[in-house]
Short mmCIF file of C-alpha atoms in Angstrom, two decimals:
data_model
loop_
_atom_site.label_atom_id
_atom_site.label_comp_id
_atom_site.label_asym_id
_atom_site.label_seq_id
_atom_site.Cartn_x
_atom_site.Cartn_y
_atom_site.Cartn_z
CA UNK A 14 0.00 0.00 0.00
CA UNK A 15 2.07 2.85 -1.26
CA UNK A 16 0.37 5.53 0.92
CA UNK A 17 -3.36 6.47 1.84
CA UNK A 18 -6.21 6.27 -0.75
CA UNK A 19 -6.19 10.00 -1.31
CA UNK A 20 -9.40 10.49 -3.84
CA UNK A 21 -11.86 11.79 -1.61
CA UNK A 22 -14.40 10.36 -3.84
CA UNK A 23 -12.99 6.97 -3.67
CA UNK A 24 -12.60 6.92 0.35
CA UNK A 25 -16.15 8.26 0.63
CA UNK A 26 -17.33 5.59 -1.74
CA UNK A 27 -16.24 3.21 0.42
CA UNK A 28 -17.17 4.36 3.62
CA UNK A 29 -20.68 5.07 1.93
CA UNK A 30 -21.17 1.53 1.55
CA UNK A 31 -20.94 0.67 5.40
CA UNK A 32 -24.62 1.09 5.74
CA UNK A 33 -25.43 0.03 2.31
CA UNK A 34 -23.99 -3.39 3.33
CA UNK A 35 -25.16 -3.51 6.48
CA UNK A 36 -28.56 -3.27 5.39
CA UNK A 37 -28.55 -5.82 2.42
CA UNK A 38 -26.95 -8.35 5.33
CA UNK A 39 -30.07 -7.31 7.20
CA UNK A 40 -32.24 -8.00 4.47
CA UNK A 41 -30.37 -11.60 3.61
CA UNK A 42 -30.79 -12.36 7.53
CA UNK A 43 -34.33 -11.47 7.85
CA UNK A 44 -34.62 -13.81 4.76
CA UNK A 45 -33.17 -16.53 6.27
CA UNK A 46 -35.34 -15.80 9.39
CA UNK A 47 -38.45 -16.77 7.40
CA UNK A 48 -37.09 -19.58 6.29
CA UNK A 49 -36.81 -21.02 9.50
CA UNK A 50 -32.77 -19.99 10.55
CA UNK A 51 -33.01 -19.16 14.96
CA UNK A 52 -32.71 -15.17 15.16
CA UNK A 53 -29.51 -15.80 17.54
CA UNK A 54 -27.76 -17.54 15.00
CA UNK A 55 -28.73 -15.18 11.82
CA UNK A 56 -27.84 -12.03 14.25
CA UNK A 57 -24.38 -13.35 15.23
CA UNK A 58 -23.94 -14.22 11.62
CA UNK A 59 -24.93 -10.60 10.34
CA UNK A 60 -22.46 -8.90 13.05
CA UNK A 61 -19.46 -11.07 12.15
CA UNK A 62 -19.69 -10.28 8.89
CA UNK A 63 -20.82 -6.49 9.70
CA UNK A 64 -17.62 -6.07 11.79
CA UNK A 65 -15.57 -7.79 9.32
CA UNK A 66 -16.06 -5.49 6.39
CA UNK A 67 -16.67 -2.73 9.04
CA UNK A 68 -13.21 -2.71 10.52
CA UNK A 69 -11.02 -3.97 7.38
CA UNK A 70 -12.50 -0.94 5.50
CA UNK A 71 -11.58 1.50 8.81
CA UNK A 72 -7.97 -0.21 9.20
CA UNK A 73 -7.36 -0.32 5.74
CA UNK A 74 -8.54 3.86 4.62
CA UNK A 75 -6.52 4.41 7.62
CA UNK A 76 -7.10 8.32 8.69
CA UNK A 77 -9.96 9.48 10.00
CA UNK A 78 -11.57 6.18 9.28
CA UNK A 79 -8.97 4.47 11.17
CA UNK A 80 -9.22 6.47 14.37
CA UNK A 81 -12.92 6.45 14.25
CA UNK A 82 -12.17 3.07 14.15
CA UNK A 83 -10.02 3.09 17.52
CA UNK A 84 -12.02 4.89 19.57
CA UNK A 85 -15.25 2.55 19.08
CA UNK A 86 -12.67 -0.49 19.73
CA UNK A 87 -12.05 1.16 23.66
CA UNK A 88 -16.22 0.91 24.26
CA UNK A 89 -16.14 -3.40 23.03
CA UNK A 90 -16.55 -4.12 26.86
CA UNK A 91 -19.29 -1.98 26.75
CA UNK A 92 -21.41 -3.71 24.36
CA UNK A 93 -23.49 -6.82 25.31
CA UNK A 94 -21.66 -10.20 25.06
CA UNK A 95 -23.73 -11.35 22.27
CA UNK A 96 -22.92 -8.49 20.07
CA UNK A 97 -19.34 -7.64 21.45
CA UNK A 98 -18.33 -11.39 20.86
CA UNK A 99 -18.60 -11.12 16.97
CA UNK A 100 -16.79 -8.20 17.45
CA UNK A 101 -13.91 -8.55 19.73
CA UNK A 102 -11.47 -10.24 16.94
CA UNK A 103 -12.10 -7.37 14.40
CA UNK A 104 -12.06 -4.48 16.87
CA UNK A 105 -9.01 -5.57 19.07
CA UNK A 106 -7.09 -6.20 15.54
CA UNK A 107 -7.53 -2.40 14.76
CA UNK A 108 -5.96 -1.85 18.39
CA UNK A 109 -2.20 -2.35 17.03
CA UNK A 110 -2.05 -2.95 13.40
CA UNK A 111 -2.62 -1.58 10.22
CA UNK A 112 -1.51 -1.97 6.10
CA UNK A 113 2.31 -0.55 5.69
CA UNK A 114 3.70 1.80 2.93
CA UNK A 115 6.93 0.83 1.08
CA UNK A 116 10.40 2.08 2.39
CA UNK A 117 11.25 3.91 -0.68
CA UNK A 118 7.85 6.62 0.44
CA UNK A 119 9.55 6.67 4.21
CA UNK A 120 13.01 7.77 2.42
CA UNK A 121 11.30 10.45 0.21
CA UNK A 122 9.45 11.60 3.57
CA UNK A 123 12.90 11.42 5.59
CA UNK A 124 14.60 13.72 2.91
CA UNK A 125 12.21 16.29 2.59
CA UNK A 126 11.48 17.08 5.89
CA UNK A 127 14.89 16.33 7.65
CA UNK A 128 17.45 17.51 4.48
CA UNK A 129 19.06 15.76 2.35
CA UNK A 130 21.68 14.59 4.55
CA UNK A 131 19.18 13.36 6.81
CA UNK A 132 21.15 9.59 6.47
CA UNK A 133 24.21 10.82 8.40
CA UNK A 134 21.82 11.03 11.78
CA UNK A 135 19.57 8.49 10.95
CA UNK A 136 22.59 6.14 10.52
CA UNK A 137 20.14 3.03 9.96
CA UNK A 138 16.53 2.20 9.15
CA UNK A 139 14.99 -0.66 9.11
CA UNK A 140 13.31 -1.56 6.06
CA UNK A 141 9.74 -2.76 7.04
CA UNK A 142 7.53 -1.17 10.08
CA UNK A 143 7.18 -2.12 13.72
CA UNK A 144 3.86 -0.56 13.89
CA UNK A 145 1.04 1.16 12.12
CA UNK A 146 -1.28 3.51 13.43
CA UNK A 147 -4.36 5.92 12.09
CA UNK A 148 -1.97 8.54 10.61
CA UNK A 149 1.60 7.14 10.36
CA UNK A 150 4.09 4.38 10.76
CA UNK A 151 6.73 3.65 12.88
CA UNK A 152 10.18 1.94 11.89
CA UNK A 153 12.87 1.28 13.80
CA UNK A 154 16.52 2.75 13.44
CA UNK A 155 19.75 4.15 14.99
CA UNK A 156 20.98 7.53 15.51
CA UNK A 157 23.91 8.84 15.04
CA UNK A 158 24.78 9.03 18.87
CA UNK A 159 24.23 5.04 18.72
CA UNK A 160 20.87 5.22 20.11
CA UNK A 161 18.26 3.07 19.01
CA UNK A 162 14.95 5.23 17.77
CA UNK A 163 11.59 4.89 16.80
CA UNK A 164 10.87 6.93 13.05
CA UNK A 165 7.44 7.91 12.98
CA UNK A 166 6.29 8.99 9.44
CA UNK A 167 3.29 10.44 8.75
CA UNK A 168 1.36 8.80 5.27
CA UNK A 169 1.12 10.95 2.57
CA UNK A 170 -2.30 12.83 2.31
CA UNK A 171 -2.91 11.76 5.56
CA UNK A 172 -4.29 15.40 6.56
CA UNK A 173 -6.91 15.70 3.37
CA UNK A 174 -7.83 11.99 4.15
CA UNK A 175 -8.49 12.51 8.03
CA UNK A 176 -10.60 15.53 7.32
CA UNK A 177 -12.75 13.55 4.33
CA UNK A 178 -12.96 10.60 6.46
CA UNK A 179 -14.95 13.28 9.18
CA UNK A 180 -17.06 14.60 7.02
CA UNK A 181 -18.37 11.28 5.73
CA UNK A 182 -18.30 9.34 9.21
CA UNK A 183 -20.67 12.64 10.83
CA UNK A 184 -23.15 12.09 7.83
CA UNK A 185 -22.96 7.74 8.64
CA UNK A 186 -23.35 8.45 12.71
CA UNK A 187 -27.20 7.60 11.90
CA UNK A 188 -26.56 4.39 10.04
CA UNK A 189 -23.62 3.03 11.44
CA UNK A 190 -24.75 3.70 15.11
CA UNK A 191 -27.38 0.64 14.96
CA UNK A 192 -24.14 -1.59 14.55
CA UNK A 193 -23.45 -0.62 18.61
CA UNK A 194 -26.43 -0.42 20.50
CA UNK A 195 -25.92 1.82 23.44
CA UNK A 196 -23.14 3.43 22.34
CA UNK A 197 -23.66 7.17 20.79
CA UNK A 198 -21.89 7.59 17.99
CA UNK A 199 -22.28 11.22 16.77
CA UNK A 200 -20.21 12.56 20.03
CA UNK A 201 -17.44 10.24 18.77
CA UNK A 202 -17.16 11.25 15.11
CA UNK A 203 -16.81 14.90 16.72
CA UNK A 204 -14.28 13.82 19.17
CA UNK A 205 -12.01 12.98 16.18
CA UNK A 206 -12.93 16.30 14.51
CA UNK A 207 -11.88 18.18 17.50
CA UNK A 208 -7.90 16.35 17.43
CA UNK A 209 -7.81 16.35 13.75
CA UNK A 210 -5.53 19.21 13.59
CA UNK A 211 -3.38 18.72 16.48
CA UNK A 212 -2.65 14.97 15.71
CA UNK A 213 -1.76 16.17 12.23
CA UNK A 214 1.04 18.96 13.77
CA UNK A 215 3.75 16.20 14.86
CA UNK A 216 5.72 19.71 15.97
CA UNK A 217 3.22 20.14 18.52
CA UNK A 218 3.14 16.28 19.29
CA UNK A 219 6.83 16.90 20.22
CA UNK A 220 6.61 19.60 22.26
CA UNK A 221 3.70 17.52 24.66
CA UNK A 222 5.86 13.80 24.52
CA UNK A 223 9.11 16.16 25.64
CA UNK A 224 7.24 17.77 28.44
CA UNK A 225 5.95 13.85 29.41
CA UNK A 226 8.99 12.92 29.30
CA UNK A 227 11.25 15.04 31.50
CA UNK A 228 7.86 14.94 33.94
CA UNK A 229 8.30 10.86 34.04
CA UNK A 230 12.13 10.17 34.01
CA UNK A 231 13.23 8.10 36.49
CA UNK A 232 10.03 6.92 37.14
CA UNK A 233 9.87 3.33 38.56
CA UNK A 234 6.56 2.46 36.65
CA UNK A 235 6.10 4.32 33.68
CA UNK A 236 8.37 5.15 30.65
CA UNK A 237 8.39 7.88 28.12
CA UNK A 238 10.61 8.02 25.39
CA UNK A 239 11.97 11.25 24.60
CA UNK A 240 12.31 13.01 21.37
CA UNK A 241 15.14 13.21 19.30
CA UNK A 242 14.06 14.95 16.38
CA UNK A 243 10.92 16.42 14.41
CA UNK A 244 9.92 17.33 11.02
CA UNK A 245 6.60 18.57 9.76
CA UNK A 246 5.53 14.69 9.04
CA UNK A 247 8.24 13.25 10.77
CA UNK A 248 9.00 12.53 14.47
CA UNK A 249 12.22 10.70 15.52
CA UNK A 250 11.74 9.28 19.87
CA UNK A 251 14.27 6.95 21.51
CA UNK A 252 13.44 3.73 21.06
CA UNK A 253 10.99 1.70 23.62
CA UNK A 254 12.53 -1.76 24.03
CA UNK A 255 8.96 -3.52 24.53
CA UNK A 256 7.39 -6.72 22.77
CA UNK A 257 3.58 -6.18 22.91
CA UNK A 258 0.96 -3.74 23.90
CA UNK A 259 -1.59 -3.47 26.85
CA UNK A 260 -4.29 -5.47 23.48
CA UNK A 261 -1.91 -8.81 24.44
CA UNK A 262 -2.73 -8.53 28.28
CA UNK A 263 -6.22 -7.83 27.17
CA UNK A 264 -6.25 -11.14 25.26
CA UNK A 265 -4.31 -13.41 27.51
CA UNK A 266 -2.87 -11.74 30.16
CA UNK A 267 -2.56 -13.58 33.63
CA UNK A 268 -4.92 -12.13 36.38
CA UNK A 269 -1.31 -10.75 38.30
CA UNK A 270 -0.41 -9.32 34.85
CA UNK A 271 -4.24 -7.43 34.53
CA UNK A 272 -4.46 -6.01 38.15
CA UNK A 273 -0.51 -4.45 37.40
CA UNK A 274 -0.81 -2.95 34.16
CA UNK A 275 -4.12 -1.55 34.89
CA UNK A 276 -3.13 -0.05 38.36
CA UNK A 277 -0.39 2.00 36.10
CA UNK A 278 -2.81 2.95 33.71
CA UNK A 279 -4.60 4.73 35.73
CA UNK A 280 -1.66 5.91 37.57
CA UNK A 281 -0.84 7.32 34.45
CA UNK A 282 -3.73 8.73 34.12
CA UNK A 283 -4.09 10.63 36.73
CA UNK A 284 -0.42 11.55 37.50
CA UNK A 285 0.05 13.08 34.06
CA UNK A 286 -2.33 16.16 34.54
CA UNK A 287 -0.74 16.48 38.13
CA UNK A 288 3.24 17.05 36.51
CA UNK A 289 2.41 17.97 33.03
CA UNK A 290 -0.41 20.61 32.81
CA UNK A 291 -2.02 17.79 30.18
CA UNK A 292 -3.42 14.76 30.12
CA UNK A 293 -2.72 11.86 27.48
CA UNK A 294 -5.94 11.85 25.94
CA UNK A 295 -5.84 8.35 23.21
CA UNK A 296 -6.46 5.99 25.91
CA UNK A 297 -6.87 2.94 23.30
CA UNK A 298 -4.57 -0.48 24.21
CA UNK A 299 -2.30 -0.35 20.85
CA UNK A 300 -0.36 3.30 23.04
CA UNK A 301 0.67 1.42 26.25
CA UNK A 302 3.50 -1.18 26.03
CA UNK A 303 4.72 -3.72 28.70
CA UNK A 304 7.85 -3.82 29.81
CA UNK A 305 8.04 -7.18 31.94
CA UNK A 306 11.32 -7.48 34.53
CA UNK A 307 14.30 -9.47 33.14
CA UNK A 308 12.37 -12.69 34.77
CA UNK A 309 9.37 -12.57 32.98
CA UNK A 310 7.25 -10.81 36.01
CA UNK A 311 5.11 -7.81 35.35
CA UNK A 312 6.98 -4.78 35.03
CA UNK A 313 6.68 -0.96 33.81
CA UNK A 314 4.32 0.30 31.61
CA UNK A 315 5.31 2.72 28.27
CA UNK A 316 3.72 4.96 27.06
CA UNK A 317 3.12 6.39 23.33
CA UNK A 318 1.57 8.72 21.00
CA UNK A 319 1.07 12.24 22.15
CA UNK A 320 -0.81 14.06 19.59
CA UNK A 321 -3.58 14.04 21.50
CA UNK A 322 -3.81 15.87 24.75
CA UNK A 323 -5.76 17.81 26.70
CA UNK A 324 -3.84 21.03 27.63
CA UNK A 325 -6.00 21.69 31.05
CA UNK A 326 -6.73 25.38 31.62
CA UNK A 327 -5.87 24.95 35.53
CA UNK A 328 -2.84 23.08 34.70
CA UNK A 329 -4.35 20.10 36.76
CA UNK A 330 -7.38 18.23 36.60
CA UNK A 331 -10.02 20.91 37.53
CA UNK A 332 -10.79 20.73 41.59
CA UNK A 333 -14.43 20.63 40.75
CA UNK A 334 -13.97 17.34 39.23
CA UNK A 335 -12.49 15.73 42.44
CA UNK A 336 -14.89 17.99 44.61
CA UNK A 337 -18.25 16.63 42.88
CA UNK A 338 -16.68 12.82 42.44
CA UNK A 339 -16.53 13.07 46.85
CA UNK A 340 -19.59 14.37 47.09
CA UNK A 341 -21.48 11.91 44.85
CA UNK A 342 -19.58 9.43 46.98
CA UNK A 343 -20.80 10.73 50.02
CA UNK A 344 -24.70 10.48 48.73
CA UNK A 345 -24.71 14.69 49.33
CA UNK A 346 -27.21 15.24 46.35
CA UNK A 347 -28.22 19.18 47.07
CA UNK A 348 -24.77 19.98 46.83
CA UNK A 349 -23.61 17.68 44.12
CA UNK A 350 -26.56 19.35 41.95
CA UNK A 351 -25.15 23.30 43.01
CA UNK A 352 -21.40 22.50 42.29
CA UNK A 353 -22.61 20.89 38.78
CA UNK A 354 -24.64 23.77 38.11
CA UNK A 355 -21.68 26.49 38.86
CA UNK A 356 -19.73 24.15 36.07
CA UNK A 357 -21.95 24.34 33.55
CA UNK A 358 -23.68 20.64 33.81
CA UNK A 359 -26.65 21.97 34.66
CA UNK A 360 -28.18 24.86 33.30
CA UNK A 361 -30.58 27.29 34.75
CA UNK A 362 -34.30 26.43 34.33
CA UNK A 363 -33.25 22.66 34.38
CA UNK A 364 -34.44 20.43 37.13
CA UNK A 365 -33.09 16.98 38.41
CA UNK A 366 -33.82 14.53 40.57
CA UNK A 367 -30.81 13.94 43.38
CA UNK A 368 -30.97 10.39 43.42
CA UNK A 369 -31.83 10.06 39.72
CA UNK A 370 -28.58 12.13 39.06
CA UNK A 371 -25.95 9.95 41.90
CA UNK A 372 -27.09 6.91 40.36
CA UNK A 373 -26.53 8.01 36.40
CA UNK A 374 -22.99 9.52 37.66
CA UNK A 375 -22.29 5.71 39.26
CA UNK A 376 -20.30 4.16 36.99
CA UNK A 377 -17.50 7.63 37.78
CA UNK A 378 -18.23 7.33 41.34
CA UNK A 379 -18.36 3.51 42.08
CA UNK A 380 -14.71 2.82 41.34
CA UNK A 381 -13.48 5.04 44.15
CA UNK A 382 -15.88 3.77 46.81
CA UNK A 383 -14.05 0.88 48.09
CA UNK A 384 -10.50 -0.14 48.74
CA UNK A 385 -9.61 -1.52 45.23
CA UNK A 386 -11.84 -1.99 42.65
CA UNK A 387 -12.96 -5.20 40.19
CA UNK A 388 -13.34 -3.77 37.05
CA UNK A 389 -15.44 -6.07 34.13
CA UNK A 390 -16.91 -6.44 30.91
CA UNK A 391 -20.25 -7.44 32.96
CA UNK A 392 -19.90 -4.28 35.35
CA UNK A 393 -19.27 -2.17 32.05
CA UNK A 394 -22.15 -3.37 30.12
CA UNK A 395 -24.56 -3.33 33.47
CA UNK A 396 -23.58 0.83 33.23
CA UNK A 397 -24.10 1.07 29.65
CA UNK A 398 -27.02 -0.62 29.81
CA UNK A 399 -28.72 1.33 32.81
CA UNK A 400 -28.10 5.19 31.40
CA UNK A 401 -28.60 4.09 27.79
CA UNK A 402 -31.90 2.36 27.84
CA UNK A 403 -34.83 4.47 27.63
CA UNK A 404 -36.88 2.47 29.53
CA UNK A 405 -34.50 3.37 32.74
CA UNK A 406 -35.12 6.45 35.05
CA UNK A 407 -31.96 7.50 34.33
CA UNK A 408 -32.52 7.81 31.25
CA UNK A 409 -34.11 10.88 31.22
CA UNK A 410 -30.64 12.79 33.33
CA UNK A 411 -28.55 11.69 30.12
CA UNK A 412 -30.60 14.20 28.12
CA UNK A 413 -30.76 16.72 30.46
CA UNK A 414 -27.32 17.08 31.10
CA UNK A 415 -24.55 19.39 29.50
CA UNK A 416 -20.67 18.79 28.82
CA UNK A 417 -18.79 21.79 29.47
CA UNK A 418 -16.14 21.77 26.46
CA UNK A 419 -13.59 22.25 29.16
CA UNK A 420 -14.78 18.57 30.22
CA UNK A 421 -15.23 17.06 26.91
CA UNK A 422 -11.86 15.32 26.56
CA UNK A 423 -11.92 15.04 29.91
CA UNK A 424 -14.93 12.62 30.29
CA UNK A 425 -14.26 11.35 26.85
CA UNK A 426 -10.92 9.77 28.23
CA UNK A 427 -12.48 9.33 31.05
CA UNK A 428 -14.46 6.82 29.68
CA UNK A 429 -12.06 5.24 27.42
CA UNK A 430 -9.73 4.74 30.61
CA UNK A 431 -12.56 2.85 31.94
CA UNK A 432 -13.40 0.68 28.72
CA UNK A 433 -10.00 -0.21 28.66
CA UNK A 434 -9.60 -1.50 32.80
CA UNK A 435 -12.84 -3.18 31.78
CA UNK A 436 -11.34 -5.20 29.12
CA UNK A 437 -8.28 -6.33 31.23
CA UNK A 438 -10.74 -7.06 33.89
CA UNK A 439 -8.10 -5.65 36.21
CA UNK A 440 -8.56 -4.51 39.80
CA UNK A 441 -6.99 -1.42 40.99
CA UNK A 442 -6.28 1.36 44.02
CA UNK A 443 -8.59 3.94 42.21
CA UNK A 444 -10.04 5.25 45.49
CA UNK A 445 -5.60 5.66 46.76
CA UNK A 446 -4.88 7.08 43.22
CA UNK A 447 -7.38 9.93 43.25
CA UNK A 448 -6.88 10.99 47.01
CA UNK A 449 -2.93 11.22 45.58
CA UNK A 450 -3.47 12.96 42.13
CA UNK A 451 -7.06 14.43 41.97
CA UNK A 452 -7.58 18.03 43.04
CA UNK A 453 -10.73 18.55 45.14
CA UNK A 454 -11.13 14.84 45.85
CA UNK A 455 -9.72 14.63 50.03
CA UNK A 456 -10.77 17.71 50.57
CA UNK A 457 -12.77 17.52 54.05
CA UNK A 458 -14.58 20.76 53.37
#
C-alpha cells in the first residue's frame, strides 16, 4: 500500500457503503429468518460479517476512518456479550495494526522534511515497520549518537484523508450507530474532529511527549521516550525496548499481569495532569507497552503517541472534578446538583432529581468507593445498559445534562480509561490514586 487512498471520492465511496452493506446483510438475515434460521444464530452471523467489512475498511482507509475506528474499539466491553463477541477479533485487531507503505515513500518523507543529509543522523533504518497507526508508521533505526529510535512517518495525504474521512463518518453516525447499540456515535465522530488538527502537527506532538517525558524520568513504573528529532511529518523518539501492547494482556494476560498494568494505567492517568499541565488523551490499548522485569514478572508500563492531549486550563485536573466525584460518593445530592450547576452541567431552568442524578454519575463514582476496585466487561455493560436504555429512570438525566467543552476530553478519556480497565478485567487502588493525584477529591470541606 504505497500511501493512503487520497481520492476523496474513492474513500467516501467506500465508507458510503458501510450502511449500504449492512442493510442488504439485514435484508439476507431477515430472509433466512423466514425460512426457518433461529434469530440468535442469523444475528451473530450478520455482526461477524458487519464487523468484518466494518473494521477492514476502517484499518485499511486508515485516517480518519482508522481512528474512528479506535475509539469505538475502547467501548467493546461496553457492548453486550452477544454483540461484542462477533466483534472482539475485528475491533481488538484495529488496536495495534494496520496496512504498511513501502520504504522507498519513508526515504522520500525522511529527505524532505529532515534535508538531504538526513542519512548521516539516521545512521540506519529498518526496512519494514514495527507498527502502524491511524496517521503514520513507525520503523525502527539508529541515531547517530548510537541510540536506538523509533521513526514515525506520517502517510502521505494523511491530513486531506483525516478531514474527508470526518465529514463522511458525521453524515454515517445515523446508520452506522445501529451496529453498537448503546453506544452514541455522533459525540465520537466529533471527538475525532476536535484532534484532527493537532494529531496532524507532529511539531506540537513533540513539544507535549518532551514535556511527558522530562515529567516521568526516572520513574519506577512508567516510561516515556523522549524526542530526538521532528519534522513537519516526521517525528524521531528513543526507542521503547517492549514486545507487545496493553491489546496482548487484554487477550491473555494472567490475572497478576491485569491487576498491574491496569493499576499504572490509571496511575498514568491521573499523575500526568498532576506534573504535566495535560493529560494523554488516546487511551486505546495499541499506546501502552509492557515492559516485563528481566524474569518474565510484570513490570513498567510505556507509554506512546502524544498528539492528543488535553492542555488543562488549571494546569491540573479541575478541583471541581475531584470535589463533585466526593460528594457523589458521600450520597450529598443538594450539593452535588449546586457544584454541577456552577460548572456548567446543569443549566438554569433545568431540574433533576438527586438520586436520579448519583445513580446516572455511578459508573465515575463507584470505582473510588471501596479499597480496590474489580473492574469487568459485565460491570461495564450493566452501566451502559442502565443510562442508555430508555426504559431506565436514568434515562431521562442523560438528556438533560450538559458537557462543558472544558470537560469534553476530559470525560471522553475518562471513559475510554474505563473501557479499557474493563477489558483487562483488572482490579486497581482507584479510590488511593485519586486521594494522591485528583484536586478537590480529600478535601474535608
Amino acid at each position: 500500500m504505497a500511501d493512503l487512498p487520497r481520492k476523496a471520492a474513492a474513500r467516501t465511496a467506500r465508507l458510503a457503503a458501510l450502511p449500504l452493506g449492512y442493510a442488504g446483510r439485514k435484508t439476507v438475515g431477515f430472509g433466512k429468518r423466514l425460512g426457518g434460521a433461529p434469530a440468535e444464530a442469523v444475528m451473530t452471523e450478520l455482526q461477524q460479517r458487519t464487523a468484518e467489512q466494518l473494521f477492514r475498511t476502517l484499518g485499511e482507509l486508515k485516517g480518519g476512518a482508522m481512528k474512528f475506528g479506535q475509539a469505538l474499539s475502547v467501548f467493546e466491553a461496553a457492548l453486550p456479550e452477544e454483540v461484542a463477541a462477533p466483534y472482539r477479533d475485528q475491533l481488538t485487531k484495529l488496536q495495534d495494526s494496520a496496512p504498511p507503505m513501502p520504504t522507498s515513500t519513508v526515504r522520500e518523507i525522511l529527505a524532505r522534511d529532515l534535508g538531504a543529509d538526513w542519512a548521516e543522523q539516521l545512521v540506519w533504518l529498518d526496512g519494514g515497520p514495527t507498527a502502524a497507526a491511524s496517521i503514520g508508521q513507525v520503523h525502527k533505526g539508529r541515531w547517530h549518537d548510537g541510540r536506538e529510535v523509533a521513526v514515525k512517518v506520517q502517510y502521505p495525504g494523511a491530513g486531506e484523508a483525516l478531514l474527508s474521512d470526518i465529514r463522511q463518518l458525521a453524515r454515517l453516525a445515523r446508520t452506522v450507530g445501529p451496529v453498537f447499540p448503546g453506544i452514541d456515535i455522533k459525540p465520537l465522530v466529533e471527538e475525532v474532529r476536535a484532534r484532527a488538527e493537532d494529531e496532524l502537527d507532529y511539531t506540537l506532538e513533540a513539544e507535549a511527549q518532551t514535556a511527558f517525558a522530562e515529567a516521568f524520568e526516572g520513574d519506577p513504573d512508567i516510561v516515556v521516550p523522549g524526542v530526538v528529532a521532528v519534522g513537519p511529518t516526521v517525528i524521531i523518539t528513543e526507542w521503547l525496548d517492549s514486545e507487545a501492547s496493553l491489546a496482548q494482556v487484554i487477550r491473555d494476560g494472567t490475572p497478576e499481569e491485569r491487576n498491574h498494568y491496569g493499576e499504572l494505567l490509571v496511575r498514568f492517568m491521573f499523575a500526568g495532569p498532576s506534573r504535566t499541565g495535560m493529560l494523554h488523551a488516546d487511551p486505546h490499548p495499541g499506546n501502552f507497552r509492557i515492559i516485563p522485569h528481566a524474569d518474565g514478572t510484570p513490570g513498567r508500563l510505556g507509554v506512546l503517541d502524544y498528539g492528543a492531549v488535553a492542555r488543562l486550563e488549571e494546569g491540573n485536573l479541575p478541583r471541581a472534578m475531584g470535589s463533585l466525584i466526593r460528594l457523589c460518593a458521600l450520597g450529598d445530592g443538594e450539593e452535588l446538583m449546586a457544584g454541577l450547576r456552577r460548572e456548567g452541567f446543569i443549566k438554569d431552568k433545568i431540574k433533576l432529581d438527586p438520586t436520579l442524578l448519583m445513580d446516572y454519575l455511578s459508573p465515575f463514582v463507584e470505582p473510588t468507593m471501596v479499597e480496590r476496585f474489580q473492574f469487568n466487561r459485565a460491570w461495564m455493560r450493566e452501566q451502559f445498559a442502565r443510562i442508555n436504555n430508555p426504559r431506565e429512570p436514568t434515562y431521562t438525566i442523560a438528556i438533560k445534562l450538559n458537557l462543558p467543552p472544558s470537560y469534553m476530553l476530559i470525560h471522553r478519556t475518562w471513559i475510554g480509561g474505563i473501557g479499557v480497565l474493563s477489558q483487562l478485567e483488572a482490579e486497581a487502588p482507584f479510590h488511593d490514586i485519586l486521594t494522591e493525584y485528583l484536586p478537590g477529591f480529600a478535601d474535608e470541606d
